[in-house]
Tab-separated table of C-alpha atoms in Angstrom:
chain	number	residue	atom	x	y	z
A	1377	MET	CA	126.610	118.891	124.553
A	1378	HIS	CA	125.438	115.705	126.292
A	1379	HIS	CA	128.049	116.193	128.965
A	1380	LEU	CA	126.875	119.730	129.553
A	1381	ILE	CA	123.249	118.617	129.927
A	1382	LEU	CA	124.274	115.868	132.335
A	1383	LEU	CA	126.342	118.353	134.309
A	1384	LEU	CA	123.445	120.779	134.411
A	1385	PHE	CA	121.152	118.045	135.584
A	1386	PHE	CA	123.391	116.931	138.416
A	1387	SER	CA	124.194	120.521	139.367
A	1388	LEU	CA	120.510	121.229	139.695
A	1389	LEU	CA	119.980	118.035	141.633
A	1390	THR	CA	122.727	118.925	144.077
A	1391	VAL	CA	121.626	122.515	144.567
A	1392	THR	CA	117.963	121.588	144.829
A	1393	THR	CA	118.768	118.982	147.423
A	1394	THR	CA	120.794	121.489	149.407
A	1395	LEU	CA	118.048	124.072	149.226
A	1396	THR	CA	115.075	121.917	150.069
A	1397	SER	CA	116.543	119.455	152.508
A	1398	PRO	CA	119.099	121.110	154.767
A	1399	GLU	CA	119.002	118.234	157.224
A	1400	SER	CA	119.254	115.415	154.749
A	1401	HIS	CA	122.607	113.676	154.978
A	1402	HIS	CA	122.342	111.817	151.721
A	1403	LEU	CA	121.835	112.849	148.118
A	1404	LEU	CA	118.241	112.446	147.013
A	1405	LEU	CA	117.797	110.178	144.022
A	1406	PRO	CA	115.755	111.578	141.146
A	1407	SER	CA	112.787	109.396	142.159
A	1408	SER	CA	112.865	110.824	145.700
A	1409	ARG	CA	113.011	114.311	144.271
A	1410	LYS	CA	109.947	113.625	142.178
A	1411	LEU	CA	108.200	112.248	145.233
A	1412	ARG	CA	109.103	115.392	147.142
A	1413	GLN	CA	107.636	117.626	144.425
A	1414	HIS	CA	104.528	115.498	144.486
A	1415	ASP	CA	104.382	115.823	148.285
A	1416	THR	CA	104.657	119.598	148.075
A	1417	LEU	CA	101.804	119.746	145.575
A	1418	TYR	CA	99.727	117.539	147.860
A	1419	CYS	CA	100.635	119.421	151.043
A	1420	ASP	CA	99.911	122.800	149.460
A	1421	SER	CA	96.481	121.475	148.489
A	1422	TRP	CA	95.964	119.941	151.918
A	1423	ARG	CA	96.754	123.354	153.430
A	1424	PHE	CA	94.170	124.929	151.109
A	1425	THR	CA	91.476	122.585	152.434
A	1426	VAL	CA	92.491	123.250	156.030
A	1427	GLU	CA	92.597	127.037	155.760
A	1428	THR	CA	89.274	127.265	153.891
A	1429	ASN	CA	87.661	124.860	156.416
A	1430	ASP	CA	86.851	122.427	153.596
A	1431	ALA	CA	88.661	119.702	155.541
A	1432	GLY	CA	86.380	120.054	158.564
A	1433	SER	CA	87.687	118.393	161.709
A	1434	TRP	CA	91.169	116.826	161.719
A	1435	SER	CA	93.548	115.738	164.472
A	1436	THR	CA	97.103	115.571	163.100
A	1437	ILE	CA	98.844	116.805	159.969
A	1438	PRO	CA	99.445	114.210	157.216
A	1439	SER	CA	102.768	112.511	157.929
A	1440	ILE	CA	104.147	113.332	154.465
A	1441	CYS	CA	103.541	117.049	155.231
A	1442	PHE	CA	105.838	117.209	158.273
A	1443	ASP	CA	108.636	119.041	156.410
A	1444	PHE	CA	106.133	121.197	154.575
A	1445	VAL	CA	104.431	122.413	157.770
A	1446	LYS	CA	107.758	122.825	159.541
A	1447	ASP	CA	109.143	124.923	156.677
A	1448	TYR	CA	105.920	126.928	156.520
A	1449	VAL	CA	105.786	127.941	160.197
A	1450	THR	CA	109.524	128.423	160.668
A	1451	GLY	CA	110.141	130.224	157.370
A	1452	ASP	CA	108.927	133.352	155.610
A	1453	ARG	CA	105.515	132.103	154.547
A	1454	TYR	CA	103.738	132.136	157.906
A	1455	PHE	CA	104.851	135.700	158.586
A	1456	SER	CA	104.047	136.818	155.058
A	1457	ASP	CA	100.549	135.313	155.177
A	1458	SER	CA	99.731	136.774	158.587
A	1459	LYS	CA	101.126	140.162	157.573
A	1460	LEU	CA	98.712	140.363	154.651
A	1461	VAL	CA	95.792	139.315	156.862
A	1462	GLY	CA	96.808	142.114	159.246
A	1463	GLY	CA	96.829	144.469	156.266
A	1464	ASN	CA	93.294	143.405	155.250
A	1465	SER	CA	92.151	144.031	158.826
A	1466	LEU	CA	93.727	147.457	159.060
A	1467	GLU	CA	92.262	148.481	155.712
A	1468	PHE	CA	88.814	147.538	156.997
A	1469	ALA	CA	89.420	149.211	160.383
A	1470	ASN	CA	90.384	152.437	158.627
A	1471	SER	CA	87.056	152.390	156.771
A	1472	ILE	CA	85.078	152.448	160.055
A	1473	ASN	CA	83.883	155.712	161.514
A	1474	VAL	CA	84.883	154.963	165.102
A	1475	SER	CA	82.391	156.502	167.532
A	1476	GLY	CA	83.487	158.295	170.694
A	1477	ASP	CA	81.321	156.045	172.884
A	1478	GLY	CA	83.957	153.310	173.204
A	1479	LYS	CA	81.554	150.713	171.848
A	1480	ASP	CA	83.411	149.882	168.617
A	1481	ALA	CA	84.970	146.579	169.599
A	1482	TRP	CA	87.620	144.335	168.119
A	1483	ILE	CA	88.180	140.766	169.294
A	1484	PHE	CA	91.483	138.919	169.287
A	1485	ASP	CA	92.118	135.260	170.004
A	1486	VAL	CA	95.316	134.322	171.912
A	1487	ASP	CA	97.025	131.123	170.716
A	1488	GLU	CA	98.504	131.373	167.215
A	1489	THR	CA	96.982	134.864	167.066
A	1490	LEU	CA	98.364	137.321	169.642
A	1491	LEU	CA	100.857	134.701	170.802
A	1492	PHE	CA	102.707	132.195	168.654
A	1493	ASN	CA	103.562	128.913	170.419
A	1494	LEU	CA	106.295	127.964	167.995
A	1495	PRO	CA	108.778	126.850	170.698
A	1496	TYR	CA	106.170	124.392	171.998
A	1497	TYR	CA	105.312	123.007	168.578
A	1498	GLN	CA	108.982	122.720	167.643
A	1499	ASP	CA	109.281	120.302	170.566
A	1500	HIS	CA	106.028	118.516	169.692
A	1501	GLY	CA	106.244	117.703	165.995
A	1502	PHE	CA	104.532	120.744	164.423
A	1503	GLY	CA	101.088	119.192	164.641
A	1504	SER	CA	102.188	115.656	163.773
A	1505	GLU	CA	101.608	114.484	167.367
A	1506	VAL	CA	98.124	114.208	168.886
A	1507	PHE	CA	97.463	117.219	171.131
A	1508	ASP	CA	98.864	116.643	174.640
A	1509	GLU	CA	96.756	118.724	177.009
A	1510	LYS	CA	99.009	118.226	180.024
A	1511	ALA	CA	102.172	119.232	178.162
A	1512	PHE	CA	100.458	122.292	176.684
A	1513	ASP	CA	99.150	123.304	180.142
A	1514	GLU	CA	102.731	123.235	181.418
A	1515	TRP	CA	103.860	125.278	178.430
A	1516	MET	CA	101.177	127.933	179.011
A	1517	LEU	CA	102.256	128.340	182.649
A	1518	LEU	CA	105.758	129.220	181.468
A	1519	GLY	CA	104.334	132.280	179.697
A	1520	GLU	CA	106.861	131.977	176.886
A	1521	GLY	CA	104.666	132.314	173.819
A	1522	ILE	CA	106.373	134.592	171.297
A	1523	VAL	CA	104.799	137.545	169.564
A	1524	LEU	CA	103.183	137.324	166.141
A	1525	PRO	CA	104.416	140.628	164.667
A	1526	ALA	CA	101.398	141.112	162.370
A	1527	SER	CA	99.064	140.847	165.374
A	1528	LEU	CA	101.015	143.230	167.613
A	1529	SER	CA	101.204	145.785	164.846
A	1530	LEU	CA	97.447	145.550	164.151
A	1531	TYR	CA	96.654	145.646	167.882
A	1532	LYS	CA	98.542	148.916	168.329
A	1533	GLU	CA	97.025	150.501	165.225
A	1534	LEU	CA	93.493	149.575	166.330
A	1535	GLN	CA	94.085	151.193	169.718
A	1536	GLN	CA	95.278	154.353	167.952
A	1537	LEU	CA	92.074	154.331	165.907
A	1538	GLY	CA	89.976	154.137	169.089
A	1539	PHE	CA	88.739	150.549	169.026
A	1540	THR	CA	88.028	148.776	172.314
A	1541	ILE	CA	89.999	145.542	172.483
A	1542	PHE	CA	88.629	142.281	173.849
A	1543	ILE	CA	90.754	139.168	174.081
A	1544	LEU	CA	88.681	135.992	173.862
A	1545	THR	CA	90.563	132.760	174.380
A	1546	GLY	CA	89.772	129.077	174.824
A	1547	ARG	CA	92.296	128.971	177.682
A	1548	SER	CA	90.840	128.401	181.171
A	1549	GLU	CA	90.711	130.887	184.061
A	1550	SER	CA	93.525	129.005	185.783
A	1551	PHE	CA	95.859	130.367	183.122
A	1552	ARG	CA	94.792	134.015	183.574
A	1553	ASN	CA	97.954	135.191	185.305
A	1554	ALA	CA	100.358	133.345	183.040
A	1555	THR	CA	98.480	134.550	179.956
A	1556	GLU	CA	98.358	138.191	181.103
A	1557	THR	CA	102.044	138.158	181.958
A	1558	ASN	CA	102.943	136.588	178.627
A	1559	LEU	CA	100.827	139.111	176.695
A	1560	ARG	CA	102.335	142.082	178.546
A	1561	ASN	CA	105.877	140.751	178.187
A	1562	VAL	CA	105.661	140.657	174.405
A	1563	GLY	CA	104.069	144.115	174.099
A	1564	TYR	CA	100.272	143.966	174.449
A	1565	ASP	CA	98.516	146.193	176.959
A	1566	ASN	CA	95.357	148.170	177.705
A	1567	TRP	CA	92.835	145.561	176.623
A	1568	LYS	CA	89.325	146.106	177.966
A	1569	LYS	CA	88.843	142.533	179.091
A	1570	LEU	CA	90.604	139.193	178.820
A	1571	ILE	CA	87.881	136.544	178.591
A	1572	LEU	CA	88.831	132.963	179.528
A	1573	ARG	CA	86.777	129.771	179.925
A	1574	GLY	CA	85.058	129.587	183.284
A	1575	PRO	CA	84.049	126.347	185.062
A	1576	ASP	CA	80.713	126.282	183.164
A	1577	ASP	CA	82.471	126.500	179.787
A	1578	LYS	CA	84.735	123.525	180.337
A	1579	HIS	CA	83.003	121.049	178.054
A	1580	LYS	CA	81.644	123.461	175.479
A	1581	LEU	CA	82.864	123.479	171.909
A	1582	ALA	CA	85.015	126.552	171.229
A	1583	VAL	CA	82.556	127.768	168.609
A	1584	ASP	CA	79.681	127.720	171.150
A	1585	TYR	CA	81.645	129.238	174.044
A	1586	LYS	CA	83.000	132.016	171.841
A	1587	SER	CA	79.628	132.776	170.241
A	1588	GLU	CA	78.046	133.060	173.727
A	1589	ARG	CA	80.713	135.485	174.870
A	1590	ARG	CA	80.395	137.599	171.719
A	1591	LYS	CA	76.627	137.653	172.191
A	1592	ALA	CA	77.143	138.950	175.743
A	1593	LEU	CA	79.314	141.757	174.355
A	1594	GLU	CA	76.617	142.660	171.824
A	1595	ASP	CA	74.027	142.613	174.614
A	1596	GLY	CA	76.313	145.030	176.467
A	1597	GLY	CA	76.004	147.482	173.584
A	1598	TYR	CA	79.266	146.721	171.829
A	1599	ARG	CA	79.438	146.771	168.050
A	1600	ILE	CA	81.817	143.936	167.157
A	1601	ARG	CA	83.558	145.405	164.132
A	1602	GLY	CA	86.367	142.936	163.648
A	1603	ASN	CA	87.405	139.502	164.865
A	1604	PHE	CA	90.907	138.168	164.365
A	1605	GLY	CA	91.780	134.511	164.955
A	1606	ASP	CA	93.492	131.447	163.530
A	1607	GLN	CA	90.578	128.991	163.900
A	1608	TRP	CA	87.236	129.054	162.097
A	1609	SER	CA	85.696	128.319	165.525
A	1610	ASP	CA	86.976	131.768	166.593
A	1611	LEU	CA	85.019	133.411	163.798
A	1612	VAL	CA	81.810	131.549	162.944
A	1613	GLY	CA	78.691	130.574	164.963
A	1614	TYR	CA	76.498	133.533	165.981
A	1615	ALA	CA	77.045	137.148	167.090
A	1616	ILE	CA	79.535	137.233	164.222
A	1617	ALA	CA	81.718	140.297	163.743
A	1618	GLN	CA	81.113	142.741	160.901
A	1619	ARG	CA	84.295	141.326	159.324
A	1620	SER	CA	86.189	138.251	160.427
A	1621	PHE	CA	89.833	137.617	159.644
A	1622	LYS	CA	91.302	134.126	159.442
A	1623	LEU	CA	94.982	133.812	160.269
A	1624	PRO	CA	96.909	130.790	158.996
A	1625	ASN	CA	97.375	127.706	161.158
A	1626	PRO	CA	98.319	124.436	159.481
A	1627	MET	CA	99.334	122.781	162.789
A	1628	TYR	CA	96.050	122.040	164.542
A	1629	TYR	CA	92.267	122.312	164.381
A	1630	ILE	CA	89.831	123.286	167.164
A	1631	ALA	CA	86.112	122.648	166.734
U	1448	MET	CA	136.700	124.933	143.279
U	1449	HIS	CA	135.692	128.518	142.598
U	1450	HIS	CA	135.089	127.642	138.971
U	1451	LEU	CA	132.860	124.785	139.999
U	1452	ILE	CA	130.795	126.985	142.319
U	1453	LEU	CA	130.413	129.619	139.614
U	1454	LEU	CA	129.407	126.946	137.131
U	1455	LEU	CA	126.880	125.548	139.601
U	1456	PHE	CA	125.476	129.008	140.151
U	1457	PHE	CA	125.003	129.776	136.475
U	1458	SER	CA	123.673	126.302	135.787
U	1459	LEU	CA	121.058	126.784	138.443
U	1460	LEU	CA	120.256	130.231	137.127
U	1461	THR	CA	119.771	128.884	133.617
U	1462	VAL	CA	117.686	125.923	134.655
U	1463	THR	CA	115.591	127.957	137.077
U	1464	THR	CA	114.916	130.521	134.375
U	1465	THR	CA	113.888	127.804	131.975
U	1466	LEU	CA	111.617	126.181	134.511
U	1467	THR	CA	109.889	129.228	135.887
U	1468	SER	CA	109.666	131.451	132.853
U	1469	PRO	CA	109.033	129.481	129.688
U	1470	GLU	CA	108.088	132.555	127.706
U	1471	SER	CA	110.923	134.790	128.801
U	1472	HIS	CA	113.291	135.455	125.914
U	1473	HIS	CA	116.101	136.827	128.026
U	1474	LEU	CA	118.130	135.481	130.917
U	1475	LEU	CA	116.923	136.801	134.248
U	1476	LEU	CA	119.571	138.635	136.204
U	1477	PRO	CA	120.057	137.504	139.801
U	1478	SER	CA	118.232	140.615	141.040
U	1479	SER	CA	115.203	139.779	138.895
U	1480	ARG	CA	115.294	136.271	140.192
U	1481	LYS	CA	115.226	137.534	143.767
U	1482	LEU	CA	112.324	139.824	142.868
U	1483	ARG	CA	110.509	136.857	141.397
U	1484	GLN	CA	110.958	134.845	144.618
U	1485	HIS	CA	109.677	137.826	146.565
U	1486	ASP	CA	106.697	138.089	144.209
U	1487	THR	CA	105.884	134.421	144.658
U	1488	LEU	CA	105.934	134.799	148.444
U	1489	TYR	CA	103.652	137.821	148.146
U	1490	CYS	CA	101.310	136.206	145.624
U	1491	ASP	CA	101.012	133.026	147.668
U	1492	SER	CA	100.026	135.171	150.658
U	1493	TRP	CA	97.660	137.248	148.534
U	1494	ARG	CA	96.018	134.009	147.414
U	1495	PHE	CA	95.664	132.962	151.063
U	1496	THR	CA	93.756	136.175	151.844
U	1497	VAL	CA	91.528	135.740	148.792
U	1498	GLU	CA	90.662	132.090	149.413
U	1499	THR	CA	89.928	132.618	153.133
U	1500	ASN	CA	87.826	135.714	152.305
U	1501	ASP	CA	90.127	137.882	154.445
U	1502	ALA	CA	90.636	140.173	151.449
U	1503	GLY	CA	86.920	140.942	151.147
U	1504	SER	CA	85.914	142.565	147.852
U	1505	TRP	CA	88.501	142.970	145.088
U	1506	SER	CA	88.253	143.658	141.362
U	1507	THR	CA	91.481	142.560	139.644
U	1508	ILE	CA	94.457	140.438	140.628
U	1509	PRO	CA	97.639	142.322	141.680
U	1510	SER	CA	99.644	143.023	138.513
U	1511	ILE	CA	102.768	141.354	139.928
U	1512	CYS	CA	100.737	138.155	140.365
U	1513	PHE	CA	99.848	137.727	136.694
U	1514	ASP	CA	102.373	134.904	136.116
U	1515	PHE	CA	101.534	133.362	139.481
U	1516	VAL	CA	97.794	133.168	138.767
U	1517	LYS	CA	98.391	132.012	135.203
U	1518	ASP	CA	100.714	129.238	136.390
U	1519	TYR	CA	98.256	128.287	139.118
U	1520	VAL	CA	95.169	127.884	136.909
U	1521	THR	CA	96.973	126.357	133.917
U	1522	GLY	CA	99.226	124.043	135.928
U	1523	ASP	CA	98.822	121.204	138.405
U	1524	ARG	CA	97.903	123.254	141.454
U	1525	TYR	CA	94.344	124.212	140.530
U	1526	PHE	CA	93.452	120.618	139.728
U	1527	SER	CA	95.217	119.319	142.816
U	1528	ASP	CA	93.444	121.803	145.111
U	1529	SER	CA	90.008	121.145	143.632
U	1530	LYS	CA	90.584	117.384	143.741
U	1531	LEU	CA	91.187	117.524	147.489
U	1532	VAL	CA	88.093	119.685	148.025
U	1533	GLY	CA	86.127	117.081	146.066
U	1534	GLY	CA	87.621	114.442	148.362
U	1535	ASN	CA	86.531	116.363	151.480
U	1536	SER	CA	83.026	116.605	150.033
U	1537	LEU	CA	82.780	112.933	149.192
U	1538	GLU	CA	84.028	111.946	152.634
U	1539	PHE	CA	81.261	114.058	154.182
U	1540	ALA	CA	78.652	112.760	151.705
U	1541	ASN	CA	79.557	109.187	152.620
U	1542	SER	CA	78.886	109.979	156.283
U	1543	ILE	CA	75.266	110.966	155.554
U	1544	ASN	CA	72.470	108.454	155.898
U	1545	VAL	CA	70.688	109.355	152.660
U	1546	SER	CA	66.940	108.992	153.059
U	1547	GLY	CA	64.741	107.372	150.423
U	1548	ASP	CA	62.489	110.454	150.246
U	1549	GLY	CA	64.675	112.288	147.708
U	1550	LYS	CA	65.000	115.283	150.016
U	1551	ASP	CA	68.736	115.062	150.702
U	1552	ALA	CA	69.972	117.846	148.457
U	1553	TRP	CA	73.351	118.963	147.208
U	1554	ILE	CA	73.906	122.318	145.522
U	1555	PHE	CA	76.481	123.075	142.847
U	1556	ASP	CA	77.449	126.435	141.406
U	1557	VAL	CA	78.282	126.608	137.664
U	1558	ASP	CA	81.169	128.952	136.768
U	1559	GLU	CA	84.554	127.785	138.052
U	1560	THR	CA	82.669	124.935	139.741
U	1561	LEU	CA	80.887	122.560	137.357
U	1562	LEU	CA	82.358	124.432	134.396
U	1563	PHE	CA	85.816	125.954	134.118
U	1564	ASN	CA	86.023	129.030	131.873
U	1565	LEU	CA	89.764	128.776	131.345
U	1566	PRO	CA	89.640	129.445	127.568
U	1567	TYR	CA	87.834	132.740	128.278
U	1568	TYR	CA	90.228	133.845	131.014
U	1569	GLN	CA	93.240	132.861	128.907
U	1570	ASP	CA	92.010	135.460	126.400
U	1571	HIS	CA	91.219	137.988	129.129
U	1572	GLY	CA	94.299	138.181	131.303
U	1573	PHE	CA	93.488	135.604	134.033
U	1574	GLY	CA	91.692	138.158	136.193
U	1575	SER	CA	94.054	141.039	135.477
U	1576	GLU	CA	91.427	142.818	133.352
U	1577	VAL	CA	88.281	144.349	134.856
U	1578	PHE	CA	85.315	141.998	134.251
U	1579	ASP	CA	83.782	142.600	130.796
U	1580	GLU	CA	80.117	141.598	131.055
U	1581	LYS	CA	79.446	141.806	127.323
U	1582	ALA	CA	82.432	139.655	126.399
U	1583	PHE	CA	81.537	137.080	129.040
U	1584	ASP	CA	77.906	136.987	127.837
U	1585	GLU	CA	79.180	136.141	124.346
U	1586	TRP	CA	81.446	133.463	125.791
U	1587	MET	CA	78.576	131.852	127.736
U	1588	LEU	CA	76.449	131.638	124.566
U	1589	LEU	CA	79.193	129.583	122.915
U	1590	GLY	CA	78.710	126.881	125.567
U	1591	GLU	CA	82.400	126.029	125.532
U	1592	GLY	CA	83.195	125.941	129.239
U	1593	ILE	CA	85.405	122.945	129.986
U	1594	VAL	CA	84.827	120.396	132.703
U	1595	LEU	CA	86.417	120.619	136.145
U	1596	PRO	CA	87.251	116.932	136.683
U	1597	ALA	CA	86.948	117.076	140.492
U	1598	SER	CA	83.402	118.425	140.161
U	1599	LEU	CA	82.231	115.896	137.562
U	1600	SER	CA	83.612	113.057	139.630
U	1601	LEU	CA	81.888	114.312	142.810
U	1602	TYR	CA	78.636	114.978	140.914
U	1603	LYS	CA	78.476	111.384	139.675
U	1604	GLU	CA	79.352	109.918	143.078
U	1605	LEU	CA	76.660	111.999	144.796
U	1606	GLN	CA	74.065	110.758	142.323
U	1607	GLN	CA	75.130	107.183	143.056
U	1608	LEU	CA	74.679	107.886	146.776
U	1609	GLY	CA	71.134	109.129	146.154
U	1610	PHE	CA	71.499	112.886	146.619
U	1611	THR	CA	69.181	115.220	144.705
U	1612	ILE	CA	71.244	117.700	142.724
U	1613	PHE	CA	70.387	121.387	142.366
U	1614	ILE	CA	72.448	123.712	140.222
U	1615	LEU	CA	72.292	127.297	141.458
U	1616	THR	CA	74.041	129.863	139.270
U	1617	GLY	CA	74.345	133.635	139.061
U	1618	ARG	CA	73.832	133.352	135.288
U	1619	SER	CA	70.551	134.803	133.948
U	1620	GLU	CA	67.603	132.897	132.472
U	1621	SER	CA	68.627	134.079	128.981
U	1622	PHE	CA	71.588	131.710	129.238
U	1623	ARG	CA	69.517	128.656	130.213
U	1624	ASN	CA	69.817	126.830	126.901
U	1625	ALA	CA	73.507	127.540	126.403
U	1626	THR	CA	74.245	126.531	129.993
U	1627	GLU	CA	72.239	123.308	129.816
U	1628	THR	CA	73.875	122.340	126.541
U	1629	ASN	CA	77.333	123.095	127.897
U	1630	LEU	CA	76.698	121.087	131.082
U	1631	ARG	CA	75.373	118.081	129.152
U	1632	ASN	CA	78.187	118.220	126.595
U	1633	VAL	CA	80.869	117.860	129.285
U	1634	GLY	CA	79.072	115.041	131.126
U	1635	TYR	CA	76.543	116.369	133.661
U	1636	ASP	CA	72.953	115.142	133.571
U	1637	ASN	CA	69.883	114.319	135.671
U	1638	TRP	CA	69.937	117.399	137.893
U	1639	LYS	CA	66.653	118.115	139.650
U	1640	LYS	CA	66.595	121.805	138.753
U	1641	LEU	CA	68.879	124.377	137.175
U	1642	ILE	CA	68.175	127.663	138.957
U	1643	LEU	CA	69.143	130.880	137.130
U	1644	ARG	CA	68.570	134.566	137.941
U	1645	GLY	CA	65.103	135.726	136.946
U	1646	PRO	CA	64.179	139.317	136.047
U	1647	ASP	CA	63.557	140.144	139.748
U	1648	ASP	CA	67.029	138.956	140.741
U	1649	LYS	CA	68.900	141.145	138.304
U	1650	HIS	CA	70.275	143.690	140.760
U	1651	LYS	CA	70.609	141.457	143.795
U	1652	LEU	CA	73.951	140.590	145.294
U	1653	ALA	CA	74.837	136.968	144.590
U	1654	VAL	CA	74.893	136.185	148.314
U	1655	ASP	CA	71.291	137.440	148.718
U	1656	TYR	CA	69.927	135.830	145.557
U	1657	LYS	CA	71.527	132.483	146.406
U	1658	SER	CA	70.396	132.567	150.054
U	1659	GLU	CA	66.790	133.268	148.923
U	1660	ARG	CA	66.858	130.331	146.544
U	1661	ARG	CA	68.331	127.997	149.168
U	1662	LYS	CA	65.658	129.146	151.623
U	1663	ALA	CA	62.989	128.255	149.042
U	1664	LEU	CA	64.480	124.755	148.773
U	1665	GLU	CA	64.409	124.359	152.556
U	1666	ASP	CA	60.794	125.565	152.571
U	1667	GLY	CA	60.117	122.844	149.998
U	1668	GLY	CA	61.292	120.238	152.505
U	1669	TYR	CA	64.818	119.722	151.182
U	1670	ARG	CA	67.685	119.116	153.587
U	1671	ILE	CA	70.628	120.948	152.041
U	1672	ARG	CA	73.452	118.633	152.994
U	1673	GLY	CA	76.271	120.050	150.902
U	1674	ASN	CA	77.058	123.147	148.866
U	1675	PHE	CA	79.962	123.275	146.438
U	1676	GLY	CA	81.151	126.542	144.910
U	1677	ASP	CA	84.177	128.718	144.185
U	1678	GLN	CA	82.877	131.974	145.744
U	1679	TRP	CA	82.130	132.664	149.407
U	1680	SER	CA	78.914	134.281	148.149
U	1681	ASP	CA	77.866	130.804	146.962
U	1682	LEU	CA	78.227	129.458	150.492
U	1683	VAL	CA	77.444	132.078	153.157
U	1684	GLY	CA	74.351	134.208	153.946
U	1685	TYR	CA	71.387	132.207	155.281
U	1686	ALA	CA	69.804	128.790	154.659
U	1687	ILE	CA	73.394	127.561	154.745
U	1688	ALA	CA	74.169	123.943	153.883
U	1689	GLN	CA	75.144	121.442	156.565
U	1690	ARG	CA	78.661	121.588	155.091
U	1691	SER	CA	79.942	124.093	152.538
U	1692	PHE	CA	82.930	123.465	150.296
U	1693	LYS	CA	85.026	126.291	148.883
U	1694	LEU	CA	86.765	125.598	145.588
U	1695	PRO	CA	89.776	127.695	144.618
U	1696	ASN	CA	89.409	130.760	142.417
U	1697	PRO	CA	92.204	133.333	142.385
U	1698	MET	CA	90.899	135.051	139.201
U	1699	TYR	CA	87.835	136.976	140.363
U	1700	TYR	CA	85.557	137.860	143.270
U	1701	ILE	CA	81.741	138.035	143.333
U	1702	ALA	CA	79.959	139.713	146.265
């Protein structure tokens, strides 16, 4: 019986190691395994504080959460989470009596919302490196952001329902062409307006710039029904949408 | 070799079953196990939408998430999550230059914030049953809510730092004595005021009632620095705190 228990224990250890650490070239000792479980508990809680905005401003992910964040954004969880947020949005959209005047508006953010910059973050430590503006500028010009399926699906459904789509991004005007091309290449089209930061917006906080632009839409007679973004600064401030939808993003924070 | 792989497989199956389903009296078949993994992915995502307020109003937890929610609130995760939210709060509190005028205020909610009603929800399906007002009224009169350690620890630290504590709850005045006794019994004391719903507040939404009461505090010269609660309706509306902190609660939603 003791042999069986020992065998079970080491079997579990081996299989667990294989499952949770595909890149590890050595067997984890039991103490490391315990540490890893502890890290996962911590990182799950850290992600809670980030996604609820409890954490406030932060610059890089905790170093012990590198594998956790990597597994989250490259595995099933990111897609599952965003799919359910898309479902919440569509359920709300279906409850709206869309008017024929074209004034029922829906706002989408770009980065980590319509487009997913996974290839960039795979090369830049999944949020473990301090944001490198120059490198990200070069990445944006490539126009190789990939599609977030939950966003594309929602986008198309909202158009079917008659909503007018605005895209409101923190990217600057100099990236208009690259951004438009990227959006069209992965399947988005027929937006009413793509709003980017102009020269006057350069030093504004995202939350201020985005609130101002939403206010201008309201002043233009639009009813902002929904707002869909990965940052709280996409969603809060003033001229807030009737319902706001927070997509996951454990890689970076924008104020 | 084949025998070894088979043995490993069934060992893992046995151990996994033991670990994840302590009350199950039968071995899970591989298909059930796969279903369970799928459920966990779904329930984790469902919890994301609930905690970020993407889900909006909801009345009971999804039936497939019963074990997930039960494991969450009775295991390490709930305490780990709330501990980190307490840490975020304390970090912010430490950044405030607390004035000597006693007007730097911090607001706490009661249920699933200062007090944790786990014994009640253990007897009532962890959010899987529709809320039973009469049964919960009886529970409140017992005064047997348990302490949420992260909240007690924060509460004491804030008092040390010189913050004035207000407790703002959706409970009615008829539960004042039971609530005060319960709070004192688990370690809270020296709050400035315990604010409960009066007769005029009976049919108000929590978000309206709580905003009105916060506004009255602001009108009284208080600077509401922090607000700590498990429901978005504790935190949003108007007269919003300088920083709001959302505690986890996957068991119920209050508008």
